[in-house]
Backbone as a ProteinNet text record, in pm:
[ID]
protein_1_A
[PRIMARY]
MFYVYVLKSVKNSKRYIGSTKLKPEERLKRHNSGTNKFTKRNRPFTLIYKEEYTDNTEARKREIFLKSGAGRKYLDETI
[TERTIARY]
9546.1	9518.1	9517.1	9371	9421.2	9387.4	9438	9459	9391.4	9389.6	9355.2	9454.7	9509.5	9590.7	9569.9	9649.3	9648.1	9802.6	9885.6	9979.3	9977.8	10056	10078.4	10199.3	10205.2	10350.8	10389.7	10503.9	10592.6	10637.4	10642	10653	10567.2	10435	10309.3	10195.4	10148	10075.8	9963.3	9985.5	9906.5	9860.3	9733	9709.1	9703.1	9748.2	9733	9646.8	9551.2	9455.6	9488.6	9509.1	9538.1	9469.9	9467.1	9463.9	9575.9	9574.8	9706.5	9687.5	9751.9	9756.4	9900.8	9984.1	10130.9	10035.3	10146.9	10140.8	10173.6	10074.7	10103.3	10273.3	10311.3	10459.5	10535.3	10541.7	10580.7	10534.6	10407.1	10372.1	10455.9	10412	10547.7	10627.4	10709.5	10883.6	10858.7	10753	10766.6	10759.4	10606.6	10592.1	10716.6	10785.7	10870.8	10988	10991.1	11091	11091.1	10949.2	10920.5	10842	10803.9	10726.7	10604.3	10556.1	10417.2	10413	10359.4	10364.2	10338.8	10198.1	10207.6	10268.8	10321.6	10378.6	10509.7	10560.8	10705.5	10709.5	10657.6	10643.4	10655.6	10581.6	10489.7	10590.2	10676.3	10759.1	10835.4	10870.5	10844.1	10736.5	10677	10545.6	10563.5	10474	10452.6	10316.7	10291.1	10134.9	10131.3	9983.3	9916.2	9754	9720.9	9611.8	9592.9	9551.6	9534.7	9378.6	9362.4	9259.8	9280.8	9223.6	9247.3	9133.2	9114.1	9000.9	9073.5	8951.5	8970.5	8934.7	8897.8	8817.8	8861.1	8889.3	8952.9	8868.9	8753.8	8635.1	8576.4	8544.6	8524.1	8668.6	8798	8889	8870.8	8849.7	8844.4	8716.8	8614.1	8506.4	8536.7	8588.1	8661.9	8746.1	8814.6	8908.3	8847.1	8796	8690.2	8547.2	8519.7	8444.4	8574.2	8657.9	8732.2	8841.3	8802.2	8819	8726.2	8620.6	8492.5	8493.5	8413.8	8365.7	8339.4	8248.5	8211.2	8369.2	8415.5	8534.9	8650.6	8644.7	8744.2	8702.9	8598.3	8581	8601.3	8558	8558.7	8734.8	8794.4	8947.8	8992.5	8966.8	8955.6	8907	8819.9	8757.8	8799.1	8891.4	8934.4	9071.5	9131.3	9281	9350.6
9455	9343.3	9327.9	9254.9	9271.6	9124.3	9107.1	8917.2	8903.5	8800.2	8759.6	8636	8605.8	8504.6	8443.7	8344	8272.6	8214	8253.9	8186.5	8131.7	7958.5	7888.4	7861.3	7914.7	7889.9	7769.4	7752.1	7616.2	7606.1	7711.7	7675.7	7638.2	7663.9	7599.3	7621.1	7618.8	7570.4	7659.9	7795.8	7893	7966.4	8016.9	8063.6	8193.6	8297.1	8415.4	8458	8554.2	8588.9	8736.4	8740.9	8924.7	8914.8	9056.5	9078.6	9210.1	9245.8	9293.1	9318.4	9461	9479.9	9416.6	9368.5	9325.3	9198.2	9119.1	8974	8909.4	8794.7	8737	8671.1	8667.9	8610.7	8692	8806.1	8920.1	8956.2	8959.6	8985.2	8870.8	8747.7	8648.5	8657.4	8764.8	8756	8849.7	8984.9	9078.4	9005.2	8959.1	8882.1	8785.8	8720.5	8636.7	8721.7	8897.5	8923.1	9002.7	9027.8	9029.9	9164.9	9208.1	9336.8	9347.9	9245.4	9220.6	9157.5	9228.5	9148.1	9038.3	9038.5	8868.3	8740.5	8809.2	8700.2	8659.8	8803.9	8836.5	8681.9	8655.4	8592.8	8427.7	8418.2	8319.1	8243.1	8313.2	8266.8	8175.3	8091.8	8111.3	8040.6	8128	8119.3	8040.3	7983.1	7906.6	7978.9	8002.3	8026.3	7950.2	7901.3	7831.8	7804.3	7938.5	7966.6	8085.3	8136.1	8292.6	8319.8	8423.5	8441.1	8556.1	8587.3	8747.6	8824.7	8933.6	8967.4	9154.7	9177.8	9298.2	9435.6	9398.4	9512	9483.3	9620.2	9594.8	9592.1	9646.4	9631.2	9468.3	9403.9	9231.2	9164.4	9247.2	9117.6	9149.2	9272.3	9272	9231.2	9228.3	9129.8	8968.9	8958	8773.1	8746.6	8858.9	8839	8823	8919.2	8921	8794.4	8749.4	8640.5	8519.8	8484	8396.8	8391.6	8539.8	8582.8	8451.2	8469.5	8449.5	8281.6	8250.9	8099.4	8012.8	8085.3	8037.3	7977.8	8117.7	8087.2	8032.2	8010.1	7910.8	7748.5	7750.7	7615.9	7577.8	7683.7	7652.6	7616.1	7692.8	7670.4	7537.2	7520.5	7370.5	7252	7284.1	7167.5	7198.2	7335.1	7355.5	7302	7344.1	7311.1	7189.3
8224	8293.1	8398.1	8504.1	8633.9	8702.9	8832.5	8848	8956.8	9036.7	9147.6	9150.3	9259.4	9287	9381.8	9424.9	9556.6	9568.9	9654.6	9722.9	9823	9806.4	9944.8	9970.9	10109	10222.5	10189.8	10159	10192.6	10324.7	10386.7	10557.1	10622.6	10566.2	10689.3	10628.8	10514.5	10398.6	10427.1	10431.7	10465.7	10322.4	10312.7	10204.4	10188.5	10073.9	10044.3	9971.4	9939.6	9817.8	9825.4	9678.1	9640.9	9490.7	9475.1	9365.3	9329.9	9208.9	9152.9	9025.6	8978.3	8845.4	8756.4	8856.7	8831.3	8777.3	8684.8	8673.5	8805.8	8830.2	8973.7	9024.3	8906	8911.4	9007.1	8922.6	8954.3	9128.6	9165.6	9307.5	9408.3	9347.5	9404.8	9441.6	9328	9383.1	9493.1	9470.9	9559.2	9725.2	9718.9	9851.7	9916.8	9804.7	9862.7	9902.4	9852.8	9923.4	10081.6	10095.9	10208.9	10248.5	10154.7	10176.2	10194.1	10230.6	10288.7	10441.4	10503.9	10646.9	10716.9	10617.4	10637.3	10561.3	10454.6	10386.8	10442.2	10457.2	10550.5	10641	10752.8	10839.5	10773.3	10653.1	10614.4	10489.1	10421.4	10280.6	10394.7	10211.1	10087.2	10069.5	9958	9882.1	9727.3	9689.5	9567.1	9513.8	9390.5	9302.7	9311.9	9313.3	9291.7	9272	9214	9156.7	9110	9017.7	8938	8835.3	8841.8	8747	8682.3	8564.8	8500.4	8430	8460.8	8477	8362.8	8309.3	8246.8	8324.8	8452.2	8517.1	8642.8	8742.4	8862.4	8952.3	8937.7	9010.2	9013.4	8924.1	8911.8	9009.1	8980.5	9019.7	9157.9	9195.9	9382.7	9470	9358.4	9412	9395.5	9320.6	9315.1	9462.8	9450.1	9594.8	9695.4	9716	9855.2	9855.7	9734.1	9735.6	9797	9753.2	9738.2	9932.4	9963.1	10119.2	10210.8	10164.2	10262.4	10266.2	10360.9	10342.2	10204.9	10141.7	10035.6	9931.7	9907.1	9843.9	9902.3	10003.5	10057.1	10042.3	10022.6	10027.9	9860.6	9752.5	9616.9	9590.9	9665.1	9647.1	9721.6	9785.5	9852	9730.8	9689.3	9622.9	9474	9432.4	9298.9	9268.5	9394.5	9401.7	9453
[MASK]
+++++++++++++++++++++++++++++++++++++++++++++++++++++++++++++++++++++++++++++++

Protein backbone atom coordinates (compact mmCIF):
# COMPACT_ATOMS: atom_id res chain seq x y z
CA MET A 1 0.00 0.00 0.00
CA PHE A 2 0.99 3.62 -0.56
CA TYR A 3 -0.22 6.60 1.41
CA VAL A 4 -0.69 10.34 1.03
CA TYR A 5 -0.71 12.16 4.33
CA VAL A 6 -1.04 15.64 5.76
CA LEU A 7 0.69 16.76 8.93
CA LYS A 8 -0.02 19.94 10.86
CA SER A 9 2.57 21.71 12.99
CA VAL A 10 1.56 22.17 16.62
CA LYS A 11 4.14 24.97 16.78
CA ASN A 12 2.86 27.21 13.97
CA SER A 13 -0.05 25.41 12.20
CA LYS A 14 1.92 24.90 8.94
CA ARG A 15 0.92 21.87 6.89
CA TYR A 16 3.22 19.27 5.38
CA ILE A 17 1.95 17.01 2.58
CA GLY A 18 3.79 13.85 1.64
CA SER A 19 3.48 10.36 0.21
CA THR A 20 5.07 7.16 1.45
CA LYS A 21 5.04 3.39 1.40
CA LEU A 22 5.29 3.39 5.20
CA LYS A 23 2.22 3.78 7.37
CA PRO A 24 1.57 7.50 7.92
CA GLU A 25 1.89 7.03 11.68
CA GLU A 26 5.46 5.75 11.16
CA ARG A 27 6.31 8.70 8.92
CA LEU A 28 4.91 11.02 11.60
CA LYS A 29 7.36 9.56 14.12
CA ARG A 30 10.24 10.09 11.69
CA HIS A 31 9.21 13.67 10.92
CA ASN A 32 8.94 14.45 14.63
CA SER A 33 12.40 12.98 15.20
CA GLY A 34 13.88 15.62 12.87
CA THR A 35 14.87 13.63 9.76
CA ASN A 36 13.36 16.14 7.30
CA LYS A 37 14.66 19.73 6.94
CA PHE A 38 11.21 21.38 6.79
CA THR A 39 9.61 19.34 9.51
CA LYS A 40 12.66 19.61 11.77
CA ARG A 41 12.14 23.40 12.02
CA ASN A 42 8.37 23.17 12.49
CA ARG A 43 7.90 20.16 14.77
CA PRO A 44 6.07 18.70 16.57
CA PHE A 45 3.47 17.57 14.04
CA THR A 46 0.18 15.74 14.26
CA LEU A 47 -1.35 13.59 11.52
CA ILE A 48 -4.55 15.29 10.34
CA TYR A 49 -5.38 13.49 7.06
CA LYS A 50 -4.44 10.37 5.12
CA GLU A 51 -5.46 8.47 2.00
CA GLU A 52 -4.52 4.94 0.91
CA TYR A 53 -3.57 3.80 -2.61
CA THR A 54 -2.49 0.53 -4.18
CA ASP A 55 -0.34 2.28 -6.78
CA ASN A 56 2.63 4.58 -6.09
CA THR A 57 1.97 6.64 -9.24
CA GLU A 58 -1.57 7.43 -8.12
CA ALA A 59 -0.37 8.38 -4.64
CA ARG A 60 2.24 10.75 -6.09
CA LYS A 61 -0.35 12.34 -8.40
CA ARG A 62 -2.62 12.93 -5.41
CA GLU A 63 0.25 14.39 -3.39
CA ILE A 64 1.04 16.82 -6.21
CA PHE A 65 -2.64 17.78 -6.46
CA LEU A 66 -2.91 18.42 -2.71
CA LYS A 67 0.12 20.71 -2.94
CA SER A 68 -1.57 22.76 -5.69
CA GLY A 69 -3.91 25.71 -5.13
CA ALA A 70 -6.99 23.57 -5.79
CA GLY A 71 -5.63 20.87 -3.49
CA ARG A 72 -4.99 23.31 -0.66
CA LYS A 73 -8.53 24.59 -1.08
CA TYR A 74 -9.84 21.00 -0.95
CA LEU A 75 -7.94 20.39 2.30
CA ASP A 76 -9.19 23.65 3.81
CA GLU A 77 -12.78 22.60 3.08
CA THR A 78 -12.32 18.94 4.08
CA ILE A 79 -10.28 19.17 7.26
